[in-house]
mmCIF file of C-alpha atoms in Angstrom:
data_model
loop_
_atom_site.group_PDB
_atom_site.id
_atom_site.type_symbol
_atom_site.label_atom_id
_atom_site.label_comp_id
_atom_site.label_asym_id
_atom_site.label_seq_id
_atom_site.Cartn_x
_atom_site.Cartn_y
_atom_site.Cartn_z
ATOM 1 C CA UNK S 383 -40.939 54.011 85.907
ATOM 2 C CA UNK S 384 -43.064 54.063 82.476
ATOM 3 C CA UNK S 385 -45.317 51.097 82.278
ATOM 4 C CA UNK S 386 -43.561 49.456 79.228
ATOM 5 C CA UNK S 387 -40.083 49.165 81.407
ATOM 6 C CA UNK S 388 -42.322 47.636 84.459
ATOM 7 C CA UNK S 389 -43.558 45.134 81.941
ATOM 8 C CA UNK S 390 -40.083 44.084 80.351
ATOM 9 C CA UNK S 391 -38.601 43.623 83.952
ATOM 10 C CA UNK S 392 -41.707 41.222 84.958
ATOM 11 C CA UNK S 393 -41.697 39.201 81.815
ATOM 12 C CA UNK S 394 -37.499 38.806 82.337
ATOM 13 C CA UNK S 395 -38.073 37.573 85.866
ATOM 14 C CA UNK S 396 -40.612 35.220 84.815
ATOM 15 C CA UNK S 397 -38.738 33.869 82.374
ATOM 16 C CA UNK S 398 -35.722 33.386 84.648
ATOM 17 C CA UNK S 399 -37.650 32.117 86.788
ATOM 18 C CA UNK S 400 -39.079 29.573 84.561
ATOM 19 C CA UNK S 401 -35.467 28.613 83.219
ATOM 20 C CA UNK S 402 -34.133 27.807 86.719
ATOM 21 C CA UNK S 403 -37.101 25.535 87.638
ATOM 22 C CA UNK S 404 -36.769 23.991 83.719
ATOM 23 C CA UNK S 405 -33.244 23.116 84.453
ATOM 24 C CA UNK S 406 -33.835 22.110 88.131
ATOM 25 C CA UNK S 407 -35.861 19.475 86.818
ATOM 26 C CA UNK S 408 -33.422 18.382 84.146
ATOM 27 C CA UNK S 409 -31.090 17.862 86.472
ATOM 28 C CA UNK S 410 -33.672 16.094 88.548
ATOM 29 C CA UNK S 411 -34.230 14.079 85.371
ATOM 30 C CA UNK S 412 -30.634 13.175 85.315
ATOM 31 C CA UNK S 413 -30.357 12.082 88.254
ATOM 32 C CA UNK S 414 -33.330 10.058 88.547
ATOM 33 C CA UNK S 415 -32.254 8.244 85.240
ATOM 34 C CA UNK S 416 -28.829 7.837 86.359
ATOM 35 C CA UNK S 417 -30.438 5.798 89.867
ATOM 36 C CA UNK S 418 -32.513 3.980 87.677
ATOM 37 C CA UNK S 419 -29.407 2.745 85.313
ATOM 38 C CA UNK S 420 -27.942 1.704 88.804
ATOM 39 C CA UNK S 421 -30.746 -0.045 90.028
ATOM 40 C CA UNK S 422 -31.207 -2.296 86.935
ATOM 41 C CA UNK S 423 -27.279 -3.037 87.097
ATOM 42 C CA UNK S 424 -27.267 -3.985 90.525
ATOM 43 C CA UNK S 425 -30.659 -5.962 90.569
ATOM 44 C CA UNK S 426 -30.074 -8.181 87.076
ATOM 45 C CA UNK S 427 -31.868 -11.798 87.963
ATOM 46 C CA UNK S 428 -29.114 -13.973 88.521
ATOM 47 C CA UNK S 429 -29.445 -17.027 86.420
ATOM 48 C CA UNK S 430 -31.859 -19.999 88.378
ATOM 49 C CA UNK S 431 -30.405 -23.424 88.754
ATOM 50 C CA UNK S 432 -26.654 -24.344 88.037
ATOM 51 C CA UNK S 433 -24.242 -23.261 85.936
ATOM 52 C CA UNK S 434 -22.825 -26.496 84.491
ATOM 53 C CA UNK S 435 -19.842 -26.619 81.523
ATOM 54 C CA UNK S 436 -18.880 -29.654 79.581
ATOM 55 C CA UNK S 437 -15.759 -30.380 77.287
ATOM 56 C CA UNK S 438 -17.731 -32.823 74.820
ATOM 57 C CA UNK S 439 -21.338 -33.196 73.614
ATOM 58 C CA UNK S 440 -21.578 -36.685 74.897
ATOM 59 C CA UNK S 441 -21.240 -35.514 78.652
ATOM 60 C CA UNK S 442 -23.491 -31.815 77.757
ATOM 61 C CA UNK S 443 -26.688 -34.497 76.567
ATOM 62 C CA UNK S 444 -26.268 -36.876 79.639
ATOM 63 C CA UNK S 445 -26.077 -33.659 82.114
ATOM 64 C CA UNK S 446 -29.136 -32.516 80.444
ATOM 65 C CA UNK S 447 -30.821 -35.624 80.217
ATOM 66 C CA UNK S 448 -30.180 -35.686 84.480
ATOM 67 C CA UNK S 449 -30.375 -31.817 85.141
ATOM 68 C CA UNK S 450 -33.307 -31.076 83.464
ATOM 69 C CA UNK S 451 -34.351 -27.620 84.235
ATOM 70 C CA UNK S 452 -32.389 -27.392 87.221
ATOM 71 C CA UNK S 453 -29.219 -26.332 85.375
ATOM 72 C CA UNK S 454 -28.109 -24.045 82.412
ATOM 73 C CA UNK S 455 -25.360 -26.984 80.509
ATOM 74 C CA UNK S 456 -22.960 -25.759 77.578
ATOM 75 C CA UNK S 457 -20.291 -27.627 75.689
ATOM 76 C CA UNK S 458 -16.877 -25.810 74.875
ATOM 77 C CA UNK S 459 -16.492 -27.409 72.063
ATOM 78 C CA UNK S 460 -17.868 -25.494 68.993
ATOM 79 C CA UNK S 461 -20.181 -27.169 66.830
ATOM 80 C CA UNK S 462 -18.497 -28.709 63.709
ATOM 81 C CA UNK S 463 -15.222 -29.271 65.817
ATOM 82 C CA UNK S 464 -14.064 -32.881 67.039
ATOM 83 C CA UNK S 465 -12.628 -33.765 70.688
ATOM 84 C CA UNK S 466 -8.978 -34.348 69.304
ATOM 85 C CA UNK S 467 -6.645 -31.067 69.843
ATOM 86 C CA UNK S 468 -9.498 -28.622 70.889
ATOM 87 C CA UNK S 469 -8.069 -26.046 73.136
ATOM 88 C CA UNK S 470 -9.855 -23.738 74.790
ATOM 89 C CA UNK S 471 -10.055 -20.006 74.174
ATOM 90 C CA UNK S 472 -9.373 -17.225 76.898
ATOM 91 C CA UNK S 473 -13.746 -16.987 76.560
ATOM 92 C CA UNK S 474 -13.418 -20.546 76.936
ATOM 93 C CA UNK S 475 -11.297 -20.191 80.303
ATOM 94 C CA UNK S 476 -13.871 -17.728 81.972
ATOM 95 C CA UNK S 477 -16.601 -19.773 81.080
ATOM 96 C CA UNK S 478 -15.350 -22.229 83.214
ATOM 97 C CA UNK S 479 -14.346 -19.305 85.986
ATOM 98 C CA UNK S 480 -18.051 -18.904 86.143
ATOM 99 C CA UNK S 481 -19.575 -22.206 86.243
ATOM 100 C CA UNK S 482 -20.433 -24.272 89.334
ATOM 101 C CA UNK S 483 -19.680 -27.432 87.416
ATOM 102 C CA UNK S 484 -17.059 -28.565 84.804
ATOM 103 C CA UNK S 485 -17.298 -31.757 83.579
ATOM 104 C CA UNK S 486 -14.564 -33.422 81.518
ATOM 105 C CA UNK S 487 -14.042 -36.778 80.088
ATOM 106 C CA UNK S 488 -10.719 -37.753 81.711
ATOM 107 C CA UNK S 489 -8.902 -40.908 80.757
ATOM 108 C CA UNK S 490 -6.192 -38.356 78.730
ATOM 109 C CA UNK S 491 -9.064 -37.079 76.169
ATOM 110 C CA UNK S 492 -8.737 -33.564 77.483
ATOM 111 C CA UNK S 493 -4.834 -32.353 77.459
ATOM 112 C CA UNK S 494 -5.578 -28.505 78.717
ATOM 113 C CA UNK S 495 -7.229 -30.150 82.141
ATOM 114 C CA UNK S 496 -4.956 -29.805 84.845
ATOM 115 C CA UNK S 497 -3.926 -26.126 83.562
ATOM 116 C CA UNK S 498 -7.704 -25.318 83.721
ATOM 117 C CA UNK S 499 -7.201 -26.891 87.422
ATOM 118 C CA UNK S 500 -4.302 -24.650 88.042
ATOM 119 C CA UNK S 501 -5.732 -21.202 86.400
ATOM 120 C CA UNK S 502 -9.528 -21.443 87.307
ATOM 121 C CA UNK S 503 -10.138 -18.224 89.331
ATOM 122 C CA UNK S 504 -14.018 -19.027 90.147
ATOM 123 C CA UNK S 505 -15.814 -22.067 92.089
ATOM 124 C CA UNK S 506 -16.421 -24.874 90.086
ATOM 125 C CA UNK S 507 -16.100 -28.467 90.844
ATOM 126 C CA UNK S 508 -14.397 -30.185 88.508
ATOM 127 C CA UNK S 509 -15.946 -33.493 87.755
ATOM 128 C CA UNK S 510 -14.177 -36.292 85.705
ATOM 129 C CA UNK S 511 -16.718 -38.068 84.112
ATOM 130 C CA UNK S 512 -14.637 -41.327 83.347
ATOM 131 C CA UNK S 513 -13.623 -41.615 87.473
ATOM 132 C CA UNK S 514 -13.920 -45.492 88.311
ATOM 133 C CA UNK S 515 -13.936 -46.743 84.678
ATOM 134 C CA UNK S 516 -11.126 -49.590 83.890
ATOM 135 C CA UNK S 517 -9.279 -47.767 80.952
ATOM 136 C CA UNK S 518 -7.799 -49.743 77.724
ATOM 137 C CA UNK S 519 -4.520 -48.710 76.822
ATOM 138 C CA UNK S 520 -4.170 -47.195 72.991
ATOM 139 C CA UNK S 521 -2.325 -48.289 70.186
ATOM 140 C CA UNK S 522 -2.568 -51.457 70.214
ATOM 141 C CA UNK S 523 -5.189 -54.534 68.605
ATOM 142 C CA UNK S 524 -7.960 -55.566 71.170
ATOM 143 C CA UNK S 525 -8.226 -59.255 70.211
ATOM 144 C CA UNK S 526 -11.249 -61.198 71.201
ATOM 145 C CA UNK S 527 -9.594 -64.634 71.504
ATOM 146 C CA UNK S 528 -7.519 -62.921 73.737
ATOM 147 C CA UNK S 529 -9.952 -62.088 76.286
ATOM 148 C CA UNK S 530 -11.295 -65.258 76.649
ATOM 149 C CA UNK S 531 -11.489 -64.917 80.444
ATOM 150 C CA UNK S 532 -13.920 -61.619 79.753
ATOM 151 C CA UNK S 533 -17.186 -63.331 80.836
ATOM 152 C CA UNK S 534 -19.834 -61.154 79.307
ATOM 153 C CA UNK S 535 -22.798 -62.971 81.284
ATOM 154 C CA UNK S 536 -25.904 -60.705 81.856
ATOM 155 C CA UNK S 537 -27.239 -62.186 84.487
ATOM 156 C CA UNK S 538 -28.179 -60.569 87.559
ATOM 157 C CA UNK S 539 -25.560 -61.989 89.532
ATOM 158 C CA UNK S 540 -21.971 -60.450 86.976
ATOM 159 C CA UNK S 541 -24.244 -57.670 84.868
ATOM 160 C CA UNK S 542 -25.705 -56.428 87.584
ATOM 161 C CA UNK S 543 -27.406 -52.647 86.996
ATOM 162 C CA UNK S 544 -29.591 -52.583 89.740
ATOM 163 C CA UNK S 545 -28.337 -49.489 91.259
ATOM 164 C CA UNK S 546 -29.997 -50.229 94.852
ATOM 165 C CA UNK S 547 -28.226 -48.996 98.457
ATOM 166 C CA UNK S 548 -26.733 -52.381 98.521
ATOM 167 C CA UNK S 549 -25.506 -53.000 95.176
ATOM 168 C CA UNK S 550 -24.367 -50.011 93.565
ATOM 169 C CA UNK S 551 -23.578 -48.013 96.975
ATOM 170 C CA UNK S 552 -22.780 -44.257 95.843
ATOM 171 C CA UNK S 553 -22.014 -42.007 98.730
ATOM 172 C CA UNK S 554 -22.938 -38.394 97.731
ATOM 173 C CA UNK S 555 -21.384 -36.716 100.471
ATOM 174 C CA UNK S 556 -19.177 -34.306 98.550
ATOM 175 C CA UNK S 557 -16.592 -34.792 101.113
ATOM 176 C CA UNK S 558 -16.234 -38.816 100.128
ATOM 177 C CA UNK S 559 -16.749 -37.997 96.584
ATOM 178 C CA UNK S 560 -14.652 -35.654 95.819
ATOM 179 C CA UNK S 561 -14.320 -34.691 91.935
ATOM 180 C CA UNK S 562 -11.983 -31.996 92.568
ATOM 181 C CA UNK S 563 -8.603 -33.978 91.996
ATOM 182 C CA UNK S 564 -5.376 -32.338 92.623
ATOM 183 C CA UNK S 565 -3.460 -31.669 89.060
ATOM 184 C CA UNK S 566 -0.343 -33.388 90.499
ATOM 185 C CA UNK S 567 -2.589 -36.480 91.284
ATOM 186 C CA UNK S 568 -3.653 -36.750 87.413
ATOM 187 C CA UNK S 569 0.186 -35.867 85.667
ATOM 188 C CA UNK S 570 0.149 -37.815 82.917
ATOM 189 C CA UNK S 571 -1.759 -40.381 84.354
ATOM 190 C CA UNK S 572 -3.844 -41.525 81.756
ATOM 191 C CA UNK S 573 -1.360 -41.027 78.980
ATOM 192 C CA UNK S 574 -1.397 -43.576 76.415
ATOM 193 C CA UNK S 575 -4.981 -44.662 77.221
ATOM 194 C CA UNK S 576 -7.978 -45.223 75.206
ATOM 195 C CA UNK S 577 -10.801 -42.367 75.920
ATOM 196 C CA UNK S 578 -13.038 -43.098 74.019
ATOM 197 C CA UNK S 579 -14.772 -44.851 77.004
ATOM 198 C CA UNK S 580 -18.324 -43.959 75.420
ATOM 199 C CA UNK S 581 -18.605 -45.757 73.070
ATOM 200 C CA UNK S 582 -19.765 -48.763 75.599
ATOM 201 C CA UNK S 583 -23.119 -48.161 76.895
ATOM 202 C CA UNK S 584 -22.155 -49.654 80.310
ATOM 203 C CA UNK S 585 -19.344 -47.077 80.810
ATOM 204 C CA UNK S 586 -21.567 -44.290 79.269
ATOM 205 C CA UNK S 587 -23.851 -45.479 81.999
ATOM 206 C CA UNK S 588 -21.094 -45.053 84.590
ATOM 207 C CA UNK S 589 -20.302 -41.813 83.131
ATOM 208 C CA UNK S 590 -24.005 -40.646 83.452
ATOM 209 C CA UNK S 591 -23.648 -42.015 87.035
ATOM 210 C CA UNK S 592 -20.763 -39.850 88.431
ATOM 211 C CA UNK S 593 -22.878 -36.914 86.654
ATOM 212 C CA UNK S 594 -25.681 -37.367 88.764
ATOM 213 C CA UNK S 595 -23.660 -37.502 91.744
ATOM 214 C CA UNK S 596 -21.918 -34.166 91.384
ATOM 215 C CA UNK S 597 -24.984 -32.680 90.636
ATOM 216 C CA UNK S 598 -26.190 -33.572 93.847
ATOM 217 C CA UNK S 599 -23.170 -32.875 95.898
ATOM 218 C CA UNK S 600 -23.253 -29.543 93.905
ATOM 219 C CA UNK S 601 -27.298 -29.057 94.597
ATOM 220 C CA UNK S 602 -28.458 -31.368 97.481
ATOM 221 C CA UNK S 603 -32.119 -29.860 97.382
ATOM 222 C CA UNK S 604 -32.427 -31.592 94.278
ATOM 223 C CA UNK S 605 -30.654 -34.769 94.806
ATOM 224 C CA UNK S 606 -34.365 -36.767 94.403
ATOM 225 C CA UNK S 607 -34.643 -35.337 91.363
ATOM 226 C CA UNK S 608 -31.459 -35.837 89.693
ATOM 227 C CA UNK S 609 -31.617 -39.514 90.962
ATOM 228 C CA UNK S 610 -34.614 -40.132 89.500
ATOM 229 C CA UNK S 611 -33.500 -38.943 85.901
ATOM 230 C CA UNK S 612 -31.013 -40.998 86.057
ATOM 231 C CA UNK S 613 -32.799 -43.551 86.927
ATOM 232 C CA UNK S 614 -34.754 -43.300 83.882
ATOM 233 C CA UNK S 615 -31.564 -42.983 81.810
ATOM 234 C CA UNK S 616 -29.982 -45.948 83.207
ATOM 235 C CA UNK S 617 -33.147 -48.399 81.610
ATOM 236 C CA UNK S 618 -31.952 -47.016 78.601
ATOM 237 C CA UNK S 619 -28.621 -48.234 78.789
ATOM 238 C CA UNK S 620 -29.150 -51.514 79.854
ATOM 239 C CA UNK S 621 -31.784 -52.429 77.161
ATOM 240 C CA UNK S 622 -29.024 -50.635 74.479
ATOM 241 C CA UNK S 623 -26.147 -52.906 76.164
ATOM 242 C CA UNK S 624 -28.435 -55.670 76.375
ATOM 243 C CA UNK S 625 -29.634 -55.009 71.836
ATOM 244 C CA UNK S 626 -25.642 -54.849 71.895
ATOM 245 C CA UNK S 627 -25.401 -58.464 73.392
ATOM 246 C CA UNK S 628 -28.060 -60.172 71.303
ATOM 247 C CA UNK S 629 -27.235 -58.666 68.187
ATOM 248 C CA UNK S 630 -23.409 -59.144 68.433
ATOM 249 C CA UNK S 631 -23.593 -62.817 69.639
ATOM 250 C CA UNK S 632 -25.060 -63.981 66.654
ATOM 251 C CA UNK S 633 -22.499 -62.076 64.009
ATOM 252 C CA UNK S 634 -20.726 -64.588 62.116
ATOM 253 C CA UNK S 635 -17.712 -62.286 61.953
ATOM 254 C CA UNK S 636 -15.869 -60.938 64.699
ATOM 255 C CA UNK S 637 -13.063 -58.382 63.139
ATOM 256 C CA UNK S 638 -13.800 -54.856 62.525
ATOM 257 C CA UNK S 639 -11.490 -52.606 60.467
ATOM 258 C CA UNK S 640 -12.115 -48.952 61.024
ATOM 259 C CA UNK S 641 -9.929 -46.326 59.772
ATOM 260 C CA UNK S 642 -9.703 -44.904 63.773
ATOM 261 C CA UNK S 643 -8.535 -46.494 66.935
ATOM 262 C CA UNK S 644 -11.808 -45.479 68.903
ATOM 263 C CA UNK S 645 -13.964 -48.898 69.349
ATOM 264 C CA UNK S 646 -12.223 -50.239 71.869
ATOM 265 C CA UNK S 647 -14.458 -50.419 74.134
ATOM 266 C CA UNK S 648 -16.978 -51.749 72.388
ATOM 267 C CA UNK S 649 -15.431 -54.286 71.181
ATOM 268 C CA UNK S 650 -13.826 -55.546 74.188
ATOM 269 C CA UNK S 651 -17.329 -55.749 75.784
ATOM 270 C CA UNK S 652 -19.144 -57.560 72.728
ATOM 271 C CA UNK S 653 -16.346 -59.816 71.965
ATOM 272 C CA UNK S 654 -14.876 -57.883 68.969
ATOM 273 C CA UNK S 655 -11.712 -57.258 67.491
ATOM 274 C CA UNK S 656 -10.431 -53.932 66.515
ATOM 275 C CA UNK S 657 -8.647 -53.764 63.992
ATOM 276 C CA UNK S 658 -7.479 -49.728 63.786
ATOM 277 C CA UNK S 659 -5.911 -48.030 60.608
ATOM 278 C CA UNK S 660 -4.771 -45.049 62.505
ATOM 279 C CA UNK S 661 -4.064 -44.190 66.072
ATOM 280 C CA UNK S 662 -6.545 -42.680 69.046
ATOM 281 C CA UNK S 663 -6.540 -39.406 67.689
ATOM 282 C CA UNK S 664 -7.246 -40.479 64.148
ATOM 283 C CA UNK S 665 -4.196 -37.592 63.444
ATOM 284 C CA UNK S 666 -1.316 -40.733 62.332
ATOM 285 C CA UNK S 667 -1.321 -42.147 59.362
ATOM 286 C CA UNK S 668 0.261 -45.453 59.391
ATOM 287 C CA UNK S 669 2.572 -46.518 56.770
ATOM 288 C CA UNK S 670 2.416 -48.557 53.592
ATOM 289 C CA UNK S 671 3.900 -51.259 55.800
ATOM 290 C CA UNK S 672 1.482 -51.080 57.726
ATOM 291 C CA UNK S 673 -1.314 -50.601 55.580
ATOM 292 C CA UNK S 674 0.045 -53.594 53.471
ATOM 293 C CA UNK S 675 -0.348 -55.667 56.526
ATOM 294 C CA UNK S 676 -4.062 -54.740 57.631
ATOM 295 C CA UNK S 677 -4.519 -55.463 53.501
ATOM 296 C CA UNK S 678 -3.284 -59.433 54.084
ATOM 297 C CA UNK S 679 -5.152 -59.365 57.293
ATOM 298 C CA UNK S 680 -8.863 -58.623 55.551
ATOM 299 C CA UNK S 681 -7.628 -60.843 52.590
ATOM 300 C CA UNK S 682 -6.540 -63.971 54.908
ATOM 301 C CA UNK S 683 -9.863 -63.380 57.000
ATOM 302 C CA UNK S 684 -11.949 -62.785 54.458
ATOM 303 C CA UNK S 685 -12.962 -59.570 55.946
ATOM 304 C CA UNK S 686 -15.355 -57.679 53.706
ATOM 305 C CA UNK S 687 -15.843 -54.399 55.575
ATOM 306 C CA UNK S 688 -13.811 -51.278 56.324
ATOM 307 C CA UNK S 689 -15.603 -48.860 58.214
ATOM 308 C CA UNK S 690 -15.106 -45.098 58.539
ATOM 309 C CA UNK S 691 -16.362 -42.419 60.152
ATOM 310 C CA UNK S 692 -18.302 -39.187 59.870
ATOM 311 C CA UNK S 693 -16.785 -35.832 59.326
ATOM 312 C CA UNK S 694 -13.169 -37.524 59.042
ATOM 313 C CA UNK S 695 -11.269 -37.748 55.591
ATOM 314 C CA UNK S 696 -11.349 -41.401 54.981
ATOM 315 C CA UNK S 697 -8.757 -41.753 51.832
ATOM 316 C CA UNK S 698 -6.584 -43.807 53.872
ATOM 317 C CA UNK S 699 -9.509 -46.358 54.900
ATOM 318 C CA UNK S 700 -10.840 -45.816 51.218
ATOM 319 C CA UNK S 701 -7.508 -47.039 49.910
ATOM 320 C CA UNK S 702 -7.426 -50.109 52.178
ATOM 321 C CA UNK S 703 -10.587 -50.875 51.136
ATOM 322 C CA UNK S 704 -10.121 -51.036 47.516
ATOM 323 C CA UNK S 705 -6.843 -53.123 47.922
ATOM 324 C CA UNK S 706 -8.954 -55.450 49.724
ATOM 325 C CA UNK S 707 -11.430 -55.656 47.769
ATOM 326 C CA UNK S 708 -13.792 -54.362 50.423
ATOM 327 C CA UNK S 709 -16.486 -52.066 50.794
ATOM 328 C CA UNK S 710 -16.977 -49.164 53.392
ATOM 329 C CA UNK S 711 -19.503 -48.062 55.880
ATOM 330 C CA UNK S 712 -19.461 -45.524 58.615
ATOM 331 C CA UNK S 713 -19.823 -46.472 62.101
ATOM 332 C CA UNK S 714 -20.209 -43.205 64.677
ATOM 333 C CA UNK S 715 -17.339 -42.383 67.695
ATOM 334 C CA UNK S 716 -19.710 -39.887 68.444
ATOM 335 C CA UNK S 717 -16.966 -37.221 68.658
ATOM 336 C CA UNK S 718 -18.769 -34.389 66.262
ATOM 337 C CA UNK S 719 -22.077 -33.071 67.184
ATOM 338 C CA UNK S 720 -24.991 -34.336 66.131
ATOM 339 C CA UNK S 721 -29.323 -33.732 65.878
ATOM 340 C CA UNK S 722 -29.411 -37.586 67.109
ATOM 341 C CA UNK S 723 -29.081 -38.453 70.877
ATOM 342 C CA UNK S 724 -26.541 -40.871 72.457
ATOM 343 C CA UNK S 725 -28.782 -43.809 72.105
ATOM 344 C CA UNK S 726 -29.956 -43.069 68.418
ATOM 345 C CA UNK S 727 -26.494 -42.309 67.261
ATOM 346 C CA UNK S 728 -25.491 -46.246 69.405
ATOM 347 C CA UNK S 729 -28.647 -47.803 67.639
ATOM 348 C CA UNK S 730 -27.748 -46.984 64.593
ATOM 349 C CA UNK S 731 -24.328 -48.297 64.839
ATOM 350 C CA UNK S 732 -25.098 -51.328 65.687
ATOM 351 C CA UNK S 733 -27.402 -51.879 62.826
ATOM 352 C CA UNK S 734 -24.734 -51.074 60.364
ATOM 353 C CA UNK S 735 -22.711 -53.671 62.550
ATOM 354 C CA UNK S 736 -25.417 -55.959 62.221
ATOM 355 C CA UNK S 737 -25.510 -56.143 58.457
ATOM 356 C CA UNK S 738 -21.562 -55.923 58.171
ATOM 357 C CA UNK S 739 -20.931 -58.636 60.412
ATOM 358 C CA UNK S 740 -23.298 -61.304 59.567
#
């Protein structure tokens, strides 16, 4: 064989030989890369702490304000959206599907609840925030001369907060405690009822209360902790109810116009009377009849005041007002989301209460 064919065939097998390794390796390569996609997959960090959902921003605060670190909360509500008529989306739905908690306000608020109850696919305990509150029913005046018999004494003895073993005996055994109601037990239960239970601190307390006990069913490791949060948070409340009581006794008027049914509460507890323009879910307008009447009402009371709210068209309450000769002011439900805190949004309520009422 002539030299120049001997050194064509050796360079050709080196380079096939050099092609076959090349590709061995990119096929190593490959491989390697495709182990490596299933390895990060399969070993994503699960998410510390629980996974807690809320239907209102109310209940997300107070379950942070308890939680602290120990839980991821979100609201399902979308910011710029109120609590009346929200439904929840199909993202909405697995959401829940993947939480450990949900937390709802009960007391009718929520309409979509015992579906979610029927549907939910995942784990969660379902936690009704309003449990052992006495609801008002809606639709109708709550007159203070008419609960005469509602002794709002802060002593220790009928106010009492102190949430000791004794007094304010909360088993947290999930088994006596249990938040996850049956639909069929809550059909239409609370229809016709006030919700807005927030809007007195005492029941927000109460609220914040059956919060910290799911947590703790939900995470007994941390039970301490939770408690003491809340423990914390409940000082809060009782000096807000008790700037509530002080303030409110001394107000020379007692009637409160506001262009939505949601201060029942309140004003049951501080010796108030509502006085609503439209219904609980601020979605009826009432009729010239009616509006003609609330009209007389201010003008034989000589009531000076008609307050509305934020992020609602007021144009009924604005109308009633200028028949009346009145002027308007907004007072909070807290139903909207906000920068401010449950107890700044309260605080500042009750200063525009103040200087409207005395």
């Amino acid at each position: 064989m002539k030299v120049k064919q001997i050194v064509a065939v050796a360079c050709a097998a080196v380079m096939l030989t050099a092609c076959g390794s090349s590709a061995a390796n990119n096929n190593n390569n490959n491989d390697n890369n495709d182990n490596k996609v299933a390895v990060t997959e399969s070993q994503k960090p699960k998410a510390e702490g629980l996974n807690v959902v809320t239907t209102t921003y109310i209940l997300r605060d107070l379950t942070e304000e308890i939680a602290g670190d120990k839980a991821t909360v979100t609201c399902l509500i979308p910011k710029g959206q109120g609590v009346h008529g929200f439904e929840p989306s199909p993202k909405d739905m697995n959401q829940v599907n993947e939480a450990d908690l949900f937390i709802y306000n009960g007391a009718g608020l929520e309409s979509f609840t015992d579906r979610l109850k029927e549907t939910a696919e995942g784990d969660a305990t379902f936690v009704e925030a309003s449990e052992g509150i006495e609801l008002l029913k809606g639709g109708h005046h709550h007159h203070h001369d008419e609960d005469a018999d509602h002794d709002h004494d802060h002593d220790a003895a009928d106010h009492d907060h102190d949430h000791d073993g004794a007094d304010h005996d909360h088993d947290h055994d999930a088994a006596e405690h249990d938040h996850d109601h049956d639909a069929a037990e809550h059909d239409h239960e609370h229809e016709g009822m006030d919700p807005h239970v927030w809007m007195a601190p005492e029941n927000a307390e109460e609220m914040a209360e059956n919060i910290c006990e799911a947590l703790s069913a939900k995470d007994p490791d941390n039970a301490a902790y939770y408690k003491a949060n809340y423990e914390k948070l409940s000082e809060k409340f009782d000096a807000l109810d008790d700037s509530f009581e002080n303030v409110l006794a001394k107000a020379k008027h007692k009637d409160i116009v506001v262009s939505h049914e949601a201060y029942g509460y309140l004003a049951k507890e501080y010796g108030l009377n509502q006085i609503p323009i439209e219904g609980i879910n601020s979605e009826s307008e009432p009729d010239p009849k009616a509006m003609k009447a609330i009209v007389d009402e201010m003008k034989a009371k000589g009531i000076k005041t008609v307050f509305t709210e934020p992020n609602e068209d007021d144009k009924i309450a604005q109308t009633v007002a200028s028949e009346a000769g009145a002027e308007v002011k907004e007072l909070d439900p807290m139903e909207y989301e906000s920068d401010k805190n449950y107890f700044e949004r309260m605080e500042s309520n009750l200063k525009i209460l103040e200087s409207a009422l005395q």
